[in-house]
Every structure is written in structure tokens, then in C-alpha cells.
Coordinates of N, CA, C and O in Angstrom, one line a residue:
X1 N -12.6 -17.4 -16.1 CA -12.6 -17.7 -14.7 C -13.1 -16.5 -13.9 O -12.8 -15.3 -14.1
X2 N -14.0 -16.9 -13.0 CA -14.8 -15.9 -12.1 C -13.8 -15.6 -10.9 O -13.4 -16.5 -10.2
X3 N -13.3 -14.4 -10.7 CA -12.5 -13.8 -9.2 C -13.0 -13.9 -8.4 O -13.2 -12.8 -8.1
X4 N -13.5 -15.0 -7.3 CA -14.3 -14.6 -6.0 C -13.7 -13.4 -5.1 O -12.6 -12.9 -5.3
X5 N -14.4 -13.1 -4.3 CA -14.4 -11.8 -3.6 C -12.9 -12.4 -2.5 O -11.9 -11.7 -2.4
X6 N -13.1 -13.4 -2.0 CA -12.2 -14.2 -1.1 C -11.0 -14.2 -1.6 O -10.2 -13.6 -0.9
X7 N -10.7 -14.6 -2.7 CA -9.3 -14.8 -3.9 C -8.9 -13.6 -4.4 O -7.8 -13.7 -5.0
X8 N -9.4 -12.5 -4.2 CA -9.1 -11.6 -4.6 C -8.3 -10.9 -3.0 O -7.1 -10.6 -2.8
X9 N -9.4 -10.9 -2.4 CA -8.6 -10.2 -0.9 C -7.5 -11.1 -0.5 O -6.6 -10.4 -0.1
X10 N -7.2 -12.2 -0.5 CA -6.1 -13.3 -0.3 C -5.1 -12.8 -1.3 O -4.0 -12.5 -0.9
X11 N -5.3 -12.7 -2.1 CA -4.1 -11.9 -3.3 C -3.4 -10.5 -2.8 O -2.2 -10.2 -2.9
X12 N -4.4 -9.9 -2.4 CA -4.2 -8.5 -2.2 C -3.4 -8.7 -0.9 O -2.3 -8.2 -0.8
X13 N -4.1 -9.4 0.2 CA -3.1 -9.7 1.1 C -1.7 -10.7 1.1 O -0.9 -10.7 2.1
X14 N -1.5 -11.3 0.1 CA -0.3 -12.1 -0.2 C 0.6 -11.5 -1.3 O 1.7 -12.0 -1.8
X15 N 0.0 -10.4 -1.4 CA 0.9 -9.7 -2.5 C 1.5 -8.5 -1.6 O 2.2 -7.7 -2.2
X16 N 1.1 -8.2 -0.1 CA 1.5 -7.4 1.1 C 2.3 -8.0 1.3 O 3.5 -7.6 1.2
X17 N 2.1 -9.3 1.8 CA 3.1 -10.3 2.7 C 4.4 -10.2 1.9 O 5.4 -9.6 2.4
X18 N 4.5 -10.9 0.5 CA 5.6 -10.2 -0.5 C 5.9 -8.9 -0.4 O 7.1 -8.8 0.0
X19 N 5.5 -7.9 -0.6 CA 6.2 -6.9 -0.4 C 7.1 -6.4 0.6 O 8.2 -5.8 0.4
X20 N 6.4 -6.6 2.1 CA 6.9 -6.4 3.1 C 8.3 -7.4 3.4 O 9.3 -6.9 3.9
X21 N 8.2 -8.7 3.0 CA 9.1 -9.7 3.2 C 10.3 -9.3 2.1 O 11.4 -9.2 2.6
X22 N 10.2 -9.0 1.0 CA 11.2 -8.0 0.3 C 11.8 -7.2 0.3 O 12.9 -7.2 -0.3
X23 N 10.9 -5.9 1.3 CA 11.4 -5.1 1.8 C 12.3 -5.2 3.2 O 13.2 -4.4 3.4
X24 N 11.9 -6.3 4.2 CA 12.9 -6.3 4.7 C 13.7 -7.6 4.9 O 14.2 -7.9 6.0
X25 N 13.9 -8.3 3.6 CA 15.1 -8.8 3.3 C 16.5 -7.7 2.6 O 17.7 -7.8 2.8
X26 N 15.7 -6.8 2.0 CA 16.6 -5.5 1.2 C 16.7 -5.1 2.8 O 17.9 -4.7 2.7
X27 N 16.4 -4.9 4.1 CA 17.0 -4.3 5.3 C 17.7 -5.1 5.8 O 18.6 -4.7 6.5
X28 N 17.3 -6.4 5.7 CA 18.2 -7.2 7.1 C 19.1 -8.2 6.6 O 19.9 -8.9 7.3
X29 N 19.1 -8.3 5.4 CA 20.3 -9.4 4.7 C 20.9 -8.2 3.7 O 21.9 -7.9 4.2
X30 N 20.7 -7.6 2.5 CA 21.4 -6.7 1.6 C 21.6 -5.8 2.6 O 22.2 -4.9 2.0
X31 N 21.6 -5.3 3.9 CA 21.9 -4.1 4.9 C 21.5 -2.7 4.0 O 22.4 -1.9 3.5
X32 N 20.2 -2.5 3.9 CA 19.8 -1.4 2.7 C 18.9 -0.8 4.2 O 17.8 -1.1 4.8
X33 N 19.6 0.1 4.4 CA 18.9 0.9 5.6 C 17.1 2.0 4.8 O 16.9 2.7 3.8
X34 N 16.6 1.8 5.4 CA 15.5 2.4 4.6 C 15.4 4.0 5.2 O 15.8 4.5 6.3
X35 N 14.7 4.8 3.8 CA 14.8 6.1 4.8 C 13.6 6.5 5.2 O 12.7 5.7 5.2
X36 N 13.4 7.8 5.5 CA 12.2 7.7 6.3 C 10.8 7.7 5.4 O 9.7 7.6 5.9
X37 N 11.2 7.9 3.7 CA 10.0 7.9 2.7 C 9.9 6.3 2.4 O 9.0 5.8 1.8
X38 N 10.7 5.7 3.0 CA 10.6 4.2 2.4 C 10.0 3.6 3.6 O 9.3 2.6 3.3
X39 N 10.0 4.1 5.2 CA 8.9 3.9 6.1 C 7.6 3.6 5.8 O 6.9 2.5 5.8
X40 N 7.3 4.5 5.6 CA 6.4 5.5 5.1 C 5.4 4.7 3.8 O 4.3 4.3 3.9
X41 N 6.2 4.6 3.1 CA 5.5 3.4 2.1 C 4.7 1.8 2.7 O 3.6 1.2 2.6
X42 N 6.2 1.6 3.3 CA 5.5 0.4 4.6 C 4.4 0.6 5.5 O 4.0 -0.2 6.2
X43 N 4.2 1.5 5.4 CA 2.9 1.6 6.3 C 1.5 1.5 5.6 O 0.5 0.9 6.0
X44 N 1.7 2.2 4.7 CA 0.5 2.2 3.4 C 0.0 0.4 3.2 O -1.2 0.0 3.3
X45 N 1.4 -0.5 2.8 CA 1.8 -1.5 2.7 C 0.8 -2.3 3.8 O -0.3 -2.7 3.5
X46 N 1.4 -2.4 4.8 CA 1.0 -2.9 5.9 C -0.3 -3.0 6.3 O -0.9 -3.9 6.9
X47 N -0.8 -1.6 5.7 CA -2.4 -1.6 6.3 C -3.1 -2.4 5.4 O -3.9 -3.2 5.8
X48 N -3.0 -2.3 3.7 CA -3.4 -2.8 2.8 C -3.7 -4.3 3.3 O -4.8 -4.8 3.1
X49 N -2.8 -4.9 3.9 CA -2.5 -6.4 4.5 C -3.4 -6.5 5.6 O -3.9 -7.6 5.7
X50 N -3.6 -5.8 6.1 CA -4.1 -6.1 7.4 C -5.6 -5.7 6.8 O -6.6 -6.4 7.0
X51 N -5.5 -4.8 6.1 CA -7.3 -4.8 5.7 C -7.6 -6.5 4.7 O -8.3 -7.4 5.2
X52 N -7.3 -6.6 4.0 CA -7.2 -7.3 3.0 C -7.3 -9.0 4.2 O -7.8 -10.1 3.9
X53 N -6.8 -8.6 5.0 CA -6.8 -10.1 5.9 C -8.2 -10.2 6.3 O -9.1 -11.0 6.2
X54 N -7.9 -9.2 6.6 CA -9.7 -9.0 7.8 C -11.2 -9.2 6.7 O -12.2 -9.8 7.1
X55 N -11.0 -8.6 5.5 CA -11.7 -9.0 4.4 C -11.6 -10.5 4.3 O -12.6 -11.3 4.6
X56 N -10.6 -10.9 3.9 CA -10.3 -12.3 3.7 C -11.2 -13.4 4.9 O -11.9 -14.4 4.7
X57 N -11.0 -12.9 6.0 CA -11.3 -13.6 7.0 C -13.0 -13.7 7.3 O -13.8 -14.7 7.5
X58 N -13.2 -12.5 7.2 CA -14.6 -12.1 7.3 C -15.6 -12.4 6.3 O -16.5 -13.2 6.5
X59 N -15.2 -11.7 5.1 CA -16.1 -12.3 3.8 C -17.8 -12.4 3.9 O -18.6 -13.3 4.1
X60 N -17.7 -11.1 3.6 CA -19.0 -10.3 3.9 C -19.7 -10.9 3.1 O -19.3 -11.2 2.0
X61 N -20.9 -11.3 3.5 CA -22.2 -11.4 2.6 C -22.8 -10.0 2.3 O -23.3 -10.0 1.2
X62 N -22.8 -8.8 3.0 CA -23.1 -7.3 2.3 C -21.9 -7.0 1.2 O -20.7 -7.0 1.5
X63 N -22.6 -6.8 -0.1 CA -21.5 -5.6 -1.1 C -21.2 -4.4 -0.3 O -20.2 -3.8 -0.3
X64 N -22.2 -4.2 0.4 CA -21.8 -2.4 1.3 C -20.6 -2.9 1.8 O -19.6 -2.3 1.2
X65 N -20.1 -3.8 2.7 CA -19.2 -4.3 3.5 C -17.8 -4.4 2.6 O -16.6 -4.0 2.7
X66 N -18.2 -4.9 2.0 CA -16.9 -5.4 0.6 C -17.0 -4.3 0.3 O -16.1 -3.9 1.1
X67 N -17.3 -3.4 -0.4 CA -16.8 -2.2 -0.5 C -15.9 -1.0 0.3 O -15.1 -0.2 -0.2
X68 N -16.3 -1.3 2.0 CA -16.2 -0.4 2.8 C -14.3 -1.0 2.7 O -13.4 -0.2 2.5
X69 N -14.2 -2.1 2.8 CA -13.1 -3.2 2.6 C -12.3 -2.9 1.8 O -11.1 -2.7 2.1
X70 N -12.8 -2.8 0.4 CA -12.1 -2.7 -0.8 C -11.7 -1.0 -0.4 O -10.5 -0.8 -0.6
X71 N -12.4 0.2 0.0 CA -12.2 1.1 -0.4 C -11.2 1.6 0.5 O -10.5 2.6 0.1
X72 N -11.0 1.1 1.8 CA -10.3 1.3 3.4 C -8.7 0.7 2.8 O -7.7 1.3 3.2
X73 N -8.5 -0.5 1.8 CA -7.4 -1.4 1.1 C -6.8 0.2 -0.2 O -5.7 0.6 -0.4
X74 N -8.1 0.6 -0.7 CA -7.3 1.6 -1.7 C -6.5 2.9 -1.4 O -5.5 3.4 -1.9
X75 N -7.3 3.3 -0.7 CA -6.6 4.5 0.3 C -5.5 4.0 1.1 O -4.7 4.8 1.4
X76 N -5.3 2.7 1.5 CA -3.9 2.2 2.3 C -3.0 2.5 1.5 O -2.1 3.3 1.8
X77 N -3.2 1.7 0.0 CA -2.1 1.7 -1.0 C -2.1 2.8 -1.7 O -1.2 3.1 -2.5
X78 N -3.2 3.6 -1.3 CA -3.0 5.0 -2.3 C -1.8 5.7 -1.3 O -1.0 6.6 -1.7
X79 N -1.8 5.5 -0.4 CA -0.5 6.1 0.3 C 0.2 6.1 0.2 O 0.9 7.1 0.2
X80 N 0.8 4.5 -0.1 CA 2.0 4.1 -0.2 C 2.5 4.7 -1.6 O 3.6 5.2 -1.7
X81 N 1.6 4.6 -2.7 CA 2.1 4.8 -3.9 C 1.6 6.2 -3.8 O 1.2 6.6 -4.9
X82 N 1.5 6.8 -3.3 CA 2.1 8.6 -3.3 C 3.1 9.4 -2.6 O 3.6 10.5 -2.8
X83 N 3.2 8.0 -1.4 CA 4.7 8.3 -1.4 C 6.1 7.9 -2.2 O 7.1 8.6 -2.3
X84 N 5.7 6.4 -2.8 CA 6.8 6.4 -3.4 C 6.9 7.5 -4.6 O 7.9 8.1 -4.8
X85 N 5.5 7.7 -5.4 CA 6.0 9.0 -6.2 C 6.4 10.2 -6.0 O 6.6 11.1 -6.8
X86 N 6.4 10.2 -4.9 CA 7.3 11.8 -4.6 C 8.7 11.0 -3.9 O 8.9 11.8 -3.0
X87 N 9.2 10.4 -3.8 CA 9.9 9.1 -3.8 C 10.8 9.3 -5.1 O 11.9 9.8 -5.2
X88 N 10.1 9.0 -6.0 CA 10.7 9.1 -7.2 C 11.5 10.0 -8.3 O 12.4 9.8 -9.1
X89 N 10.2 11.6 -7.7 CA 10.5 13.0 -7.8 C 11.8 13.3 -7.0 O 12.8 13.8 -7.5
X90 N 11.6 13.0 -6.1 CA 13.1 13.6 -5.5 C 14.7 12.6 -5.8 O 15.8 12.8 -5.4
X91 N 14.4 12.0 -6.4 CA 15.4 11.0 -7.0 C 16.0 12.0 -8.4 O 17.1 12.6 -8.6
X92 N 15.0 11.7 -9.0 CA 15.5 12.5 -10.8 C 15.2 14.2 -10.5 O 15.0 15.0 -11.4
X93 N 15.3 14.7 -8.8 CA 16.3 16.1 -9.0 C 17.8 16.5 -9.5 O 18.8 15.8 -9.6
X94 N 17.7 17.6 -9.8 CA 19.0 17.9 -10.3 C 19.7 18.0 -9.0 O 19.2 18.4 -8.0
X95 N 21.1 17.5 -9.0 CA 21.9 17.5 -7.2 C 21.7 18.9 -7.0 O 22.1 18.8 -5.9
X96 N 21.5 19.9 -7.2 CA 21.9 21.0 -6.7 C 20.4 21.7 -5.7 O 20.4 22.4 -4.7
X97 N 19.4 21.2 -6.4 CA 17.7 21.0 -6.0 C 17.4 19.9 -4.8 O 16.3 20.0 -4.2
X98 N 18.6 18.6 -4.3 CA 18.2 18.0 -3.6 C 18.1 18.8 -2.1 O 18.7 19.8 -1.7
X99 N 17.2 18.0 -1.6 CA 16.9 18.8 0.1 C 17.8 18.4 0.8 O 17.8 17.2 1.2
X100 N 18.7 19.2 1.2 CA 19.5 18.5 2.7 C 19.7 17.0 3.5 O 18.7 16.4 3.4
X101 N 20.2 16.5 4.0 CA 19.7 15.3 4.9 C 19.9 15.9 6.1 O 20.9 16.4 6.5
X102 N 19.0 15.7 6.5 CA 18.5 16.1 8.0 C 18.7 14.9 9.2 O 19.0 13.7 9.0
X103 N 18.4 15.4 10.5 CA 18.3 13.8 11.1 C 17.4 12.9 11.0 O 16.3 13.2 10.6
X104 N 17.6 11.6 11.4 CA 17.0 10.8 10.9 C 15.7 10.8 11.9 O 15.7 11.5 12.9
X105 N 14.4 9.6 11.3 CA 13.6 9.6 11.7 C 13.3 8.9 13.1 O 12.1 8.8 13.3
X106 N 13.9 8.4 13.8 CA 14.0 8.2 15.5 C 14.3 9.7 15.7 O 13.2 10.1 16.2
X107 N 15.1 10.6 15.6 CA 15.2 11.5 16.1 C 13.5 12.4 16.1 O 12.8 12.7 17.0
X108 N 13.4 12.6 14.6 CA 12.4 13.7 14.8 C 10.9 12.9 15.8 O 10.0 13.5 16.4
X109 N 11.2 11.2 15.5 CA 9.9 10.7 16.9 C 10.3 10.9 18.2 O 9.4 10.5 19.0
X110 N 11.3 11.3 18.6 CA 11.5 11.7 19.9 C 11.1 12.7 20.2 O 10.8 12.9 21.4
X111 N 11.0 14.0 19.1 CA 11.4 15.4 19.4 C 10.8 16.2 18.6 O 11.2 17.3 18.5
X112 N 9.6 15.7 17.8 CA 9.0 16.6 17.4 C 7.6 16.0 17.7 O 7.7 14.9 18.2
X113 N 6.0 16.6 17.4 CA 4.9 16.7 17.3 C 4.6 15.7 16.1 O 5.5 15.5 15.2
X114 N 3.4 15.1 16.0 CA 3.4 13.4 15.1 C 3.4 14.3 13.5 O 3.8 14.0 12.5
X115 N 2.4 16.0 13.9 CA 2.0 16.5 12.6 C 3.4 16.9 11.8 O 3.3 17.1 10.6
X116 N 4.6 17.1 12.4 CA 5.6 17.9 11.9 C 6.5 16.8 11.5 O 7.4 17.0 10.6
X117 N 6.3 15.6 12.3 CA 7.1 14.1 11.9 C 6.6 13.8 10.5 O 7.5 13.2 9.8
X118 N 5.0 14.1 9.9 CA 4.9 13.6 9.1 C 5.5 14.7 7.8 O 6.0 14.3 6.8
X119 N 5.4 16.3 8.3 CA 5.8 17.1 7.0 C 7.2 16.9 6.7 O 7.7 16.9 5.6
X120 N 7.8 16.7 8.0 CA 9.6 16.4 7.3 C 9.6 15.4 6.8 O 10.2 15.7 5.7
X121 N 9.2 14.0 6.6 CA 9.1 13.3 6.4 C 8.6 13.1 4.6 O 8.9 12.5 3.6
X122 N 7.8 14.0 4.9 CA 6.6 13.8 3.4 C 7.7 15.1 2.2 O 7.8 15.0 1.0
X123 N 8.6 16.0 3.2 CA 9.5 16.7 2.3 C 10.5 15.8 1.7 O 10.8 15.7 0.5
X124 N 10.9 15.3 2.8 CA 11.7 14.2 1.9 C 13.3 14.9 2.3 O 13.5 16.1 2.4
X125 N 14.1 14.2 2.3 CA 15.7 14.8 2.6 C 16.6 14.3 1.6 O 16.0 13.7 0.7
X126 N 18.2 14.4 1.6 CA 19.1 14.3 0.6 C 19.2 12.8 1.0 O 20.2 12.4 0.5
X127 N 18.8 12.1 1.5 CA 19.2 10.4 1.8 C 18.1 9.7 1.4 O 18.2 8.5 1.3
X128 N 16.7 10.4 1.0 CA 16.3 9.6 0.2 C 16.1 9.8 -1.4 O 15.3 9.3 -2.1
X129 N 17.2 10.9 -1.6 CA 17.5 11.0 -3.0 C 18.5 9.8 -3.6 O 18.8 9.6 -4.7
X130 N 19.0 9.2 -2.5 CA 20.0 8.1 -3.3 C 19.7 8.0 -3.5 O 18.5 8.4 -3.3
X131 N 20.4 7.1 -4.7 CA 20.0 5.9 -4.8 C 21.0 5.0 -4.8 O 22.0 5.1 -5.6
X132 N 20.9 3.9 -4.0 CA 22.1 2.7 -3.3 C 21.2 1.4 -3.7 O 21.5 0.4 -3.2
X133 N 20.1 1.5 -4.7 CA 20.0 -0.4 -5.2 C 19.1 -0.1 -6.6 O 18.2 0.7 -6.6
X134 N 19.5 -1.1 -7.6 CA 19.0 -0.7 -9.1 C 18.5 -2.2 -9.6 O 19.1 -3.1 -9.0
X135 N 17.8 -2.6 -10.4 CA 17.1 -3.1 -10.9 C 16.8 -3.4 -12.2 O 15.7 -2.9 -12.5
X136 N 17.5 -4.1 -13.2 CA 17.2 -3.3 -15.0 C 17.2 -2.0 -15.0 O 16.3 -1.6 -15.7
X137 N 18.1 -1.0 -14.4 CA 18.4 0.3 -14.9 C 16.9 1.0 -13.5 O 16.9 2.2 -13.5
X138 N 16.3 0.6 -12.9 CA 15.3 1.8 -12.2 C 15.5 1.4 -10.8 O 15.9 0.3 -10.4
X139 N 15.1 2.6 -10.2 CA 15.6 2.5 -8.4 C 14.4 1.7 -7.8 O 13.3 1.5 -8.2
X140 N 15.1 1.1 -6.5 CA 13.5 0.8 -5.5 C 12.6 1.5 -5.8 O 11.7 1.1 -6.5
X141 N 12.6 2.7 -5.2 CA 11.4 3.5 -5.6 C 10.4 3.6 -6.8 O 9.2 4.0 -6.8
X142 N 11.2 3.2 -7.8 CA 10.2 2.8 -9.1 C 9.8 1.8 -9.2 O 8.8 1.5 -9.9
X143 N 10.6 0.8 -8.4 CA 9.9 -0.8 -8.6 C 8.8 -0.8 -7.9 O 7.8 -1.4 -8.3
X144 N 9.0 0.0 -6.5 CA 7.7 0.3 -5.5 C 6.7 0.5 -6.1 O 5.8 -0.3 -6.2
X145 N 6.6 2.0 -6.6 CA 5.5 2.8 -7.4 C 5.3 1.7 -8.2 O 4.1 1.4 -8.0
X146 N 5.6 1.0 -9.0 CA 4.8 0.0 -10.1 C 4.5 -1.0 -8.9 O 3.7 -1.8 -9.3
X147 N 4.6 -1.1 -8.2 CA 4.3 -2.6 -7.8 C 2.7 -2.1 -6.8 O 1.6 -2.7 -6.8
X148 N 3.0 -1.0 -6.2 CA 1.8 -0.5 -5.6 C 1.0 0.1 -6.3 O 0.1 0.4 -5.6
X149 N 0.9 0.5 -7.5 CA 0.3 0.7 -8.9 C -0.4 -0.5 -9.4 O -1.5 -0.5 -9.9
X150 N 0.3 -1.5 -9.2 CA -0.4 -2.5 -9.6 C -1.6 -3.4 -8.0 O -2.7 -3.9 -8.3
X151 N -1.4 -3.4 -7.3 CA -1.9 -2.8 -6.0 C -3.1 -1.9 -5.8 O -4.3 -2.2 -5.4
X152 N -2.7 -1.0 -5.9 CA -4.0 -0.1 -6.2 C -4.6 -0.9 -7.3 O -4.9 -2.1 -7.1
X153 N -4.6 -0.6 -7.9 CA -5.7 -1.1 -9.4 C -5.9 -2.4 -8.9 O -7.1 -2.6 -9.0
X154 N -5.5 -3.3 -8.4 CA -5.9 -4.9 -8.0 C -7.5 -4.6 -6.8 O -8.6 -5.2 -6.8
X155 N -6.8 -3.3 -5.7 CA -7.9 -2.9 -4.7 C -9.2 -2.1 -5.3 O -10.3 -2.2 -4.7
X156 N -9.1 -1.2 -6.7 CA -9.7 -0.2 -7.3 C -10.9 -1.3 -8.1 O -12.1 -1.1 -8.0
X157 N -10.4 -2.1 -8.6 CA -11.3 -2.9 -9.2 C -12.1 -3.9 -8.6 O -13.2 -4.3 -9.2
X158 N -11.4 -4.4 -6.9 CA -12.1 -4.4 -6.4 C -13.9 -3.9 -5.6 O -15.0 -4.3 -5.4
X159 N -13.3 -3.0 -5.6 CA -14.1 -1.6 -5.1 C -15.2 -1.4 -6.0 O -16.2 -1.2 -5.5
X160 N -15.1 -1.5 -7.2 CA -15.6 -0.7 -8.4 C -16.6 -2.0 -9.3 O -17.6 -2.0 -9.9
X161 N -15.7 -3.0 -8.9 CA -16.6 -4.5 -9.9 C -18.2 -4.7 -9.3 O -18.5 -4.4 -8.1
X162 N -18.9 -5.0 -10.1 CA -20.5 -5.6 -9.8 C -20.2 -7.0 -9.0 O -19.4 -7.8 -9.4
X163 N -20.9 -7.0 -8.1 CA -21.0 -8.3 -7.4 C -22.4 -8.9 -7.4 O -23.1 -8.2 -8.0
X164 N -23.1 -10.0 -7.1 CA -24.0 -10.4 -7.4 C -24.9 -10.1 -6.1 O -24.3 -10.1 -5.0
X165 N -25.9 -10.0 -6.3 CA -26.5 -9.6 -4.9 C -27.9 -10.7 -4.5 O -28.8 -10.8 -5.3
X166 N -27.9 -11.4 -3.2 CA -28.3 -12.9 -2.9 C -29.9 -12.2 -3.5 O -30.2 -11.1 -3.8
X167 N -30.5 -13.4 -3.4 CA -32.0 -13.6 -4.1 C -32.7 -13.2 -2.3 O -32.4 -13.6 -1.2
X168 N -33.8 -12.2 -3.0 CA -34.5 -11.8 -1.2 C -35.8 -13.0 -1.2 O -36.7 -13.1 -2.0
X169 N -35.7 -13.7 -0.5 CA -37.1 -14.3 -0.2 C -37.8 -14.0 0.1 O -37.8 -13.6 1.3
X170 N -38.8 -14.0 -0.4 CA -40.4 -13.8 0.5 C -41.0 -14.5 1.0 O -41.1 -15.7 0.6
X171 N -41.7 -13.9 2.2 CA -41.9 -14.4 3.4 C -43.4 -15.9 2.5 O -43.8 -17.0 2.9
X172 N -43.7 -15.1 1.5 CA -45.0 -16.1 1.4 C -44.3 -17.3 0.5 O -45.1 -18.0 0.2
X173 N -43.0 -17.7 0.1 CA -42.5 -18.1 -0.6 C -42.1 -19.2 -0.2 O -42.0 -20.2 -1.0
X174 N -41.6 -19.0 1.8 CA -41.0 -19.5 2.5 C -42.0 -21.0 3.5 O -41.7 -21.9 4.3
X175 N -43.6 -20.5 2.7 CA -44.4 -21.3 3.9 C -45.1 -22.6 2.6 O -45.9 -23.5 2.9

């Protein structure tokens, strides 16, 4: 079976929609407050979706285009899934190594600079070393990281596959 370019960005963007819808069912029905590295992931998330629509919608006749698409979708999810893996790292610290919990992130968007919202944030605090929900023995954060792992590579291979390129006509061809 041949992947069209279409079916693939529809996946990519329906496998956002799942994620996001997951994620905040784990917020608004399991009451699983997220912290500010699990934001953070959602946004990577989010963009992936919104690129992947706009692909979807658009459906470039240029490879350049589908590329610019594919590669704008890997860098979304490459975010996400480098946050969750430092996500993960600060999880399997020893308690004595975890960072502090600091205040939360409404606070530091009130009151700090966007660049320093993002370093506290990207440090990571002692609240998002819980872990408060498990899965066959591994935390959100690992299910994340695999699931945007598999995400990336769904976007990477997009990016990366040969596409067919239309037949050029010539003009003496055409009369």
C-alpha cells in the first residue's frame, strides 16, 4: 500500500488530536494537574497539529512545499519529545538531586521575561519529578516520549521519503 502525502499528514494530525485529547482528559476528568514540563510538551504537540492540518488542507503539488511542511511538523515534535526526555531524566533522579519546586508557571508568566519563563521551566522543578500516574510500570512522561518518538519518525520519514515528481510538458508537445 502506497502512503499518500494527504494520509499521512491526516495521521500526523489525528494522532495530535489524540494526544492532546488524552492529555487533557488526564487534566479535566483524572484531575492530573500538569506541570510546567508537561505544558511545554503540549505545545510541541499542538504545533505538530496545526502544521500537519494546514499540510492536510493545502496539499502541495511542490515536494519543496511538502518538505518545508514535513520539516516545520519535525522540529514541532522534536520539542515535545526533548522535553519529555528531560522529563524523564528528572524523574529517575536520586531524591536528594531533585530541583526544588518553585512557583508555578502563572506565576513566573506574570513576572518574569518570556526568555527566563522558558529556562525555569526547561530546568525543571521537584513537581515535575513526581510521579502521580503509571501505566504497565512507566510514568506519563515515558509514554509521552514513546509516543512523540513515534511522532517524530512518522514526521522524519515524511520529510525524508522520495515523492514522485509531475511529468514537465513541453510546450511543443502541448500543440
Amino acid at each position: 500500500m502506497k502512503w499518500g502525502y494527504r494520509f499521512v499528514s491526516g495521521a500526523l494530525f489525528a494522532g495530535s488530536v489524540i494526544g492532546m485529547a488524552f492529555a487533557l482528559y488526564l487534566e479535566h476528568v483524572q484531575g492530573l494537574a500538569p506541570c510546567p514540563l508537561c505544558v511545554f510538551q503540549r505545545v510541541g504537540l499542538i504545533g505538530l497539529g496545526i502544521i500537519s492540518l494546514l499540510a492536510l488542507l493545502h496539499n502541495p503539488k511542490s515536494n519543496g512545499i511538502k518538505r518545508v511542511y514535513a520539516l516545520l511538523g519535525s522540529l514541532s515534535i522534536l520539542w515535545s519529545a526533548g522535553v519529555a526526555a528531560r522529563h524523564v531524566w528528572l524523574q529517575h533522579l536520586p531524591p536528594d538531586q531533585v530541583p526544588s519546586c518553585g512557583p508555578g508557571l502563572d506565576y513566573w508568566l506574570d513576572t518574569l521575561p518570556m526568555k527566563a519563563v522558558f529556562e525555569q521551566v526547561l530546568t525543571g522543578s521537584g513537581e515535575c519529578a513526581t510521579i502521580d500516574w503509571t501505566f504497565l510500570g512507566q510514568s506519563l512522561p515515558v509514554w509521552s516520549l514513546l509516543f512523540f518518538t513515534v511522532l517524530l519518525l512518522i514526521s522524519l520519514w515524511q520529510l525524508f521519503r522520495p515523492y514522485q515528481t509531475a511529468p514537465v510538458k513541453r510546450l511543443r508537445d502541448q500543440y
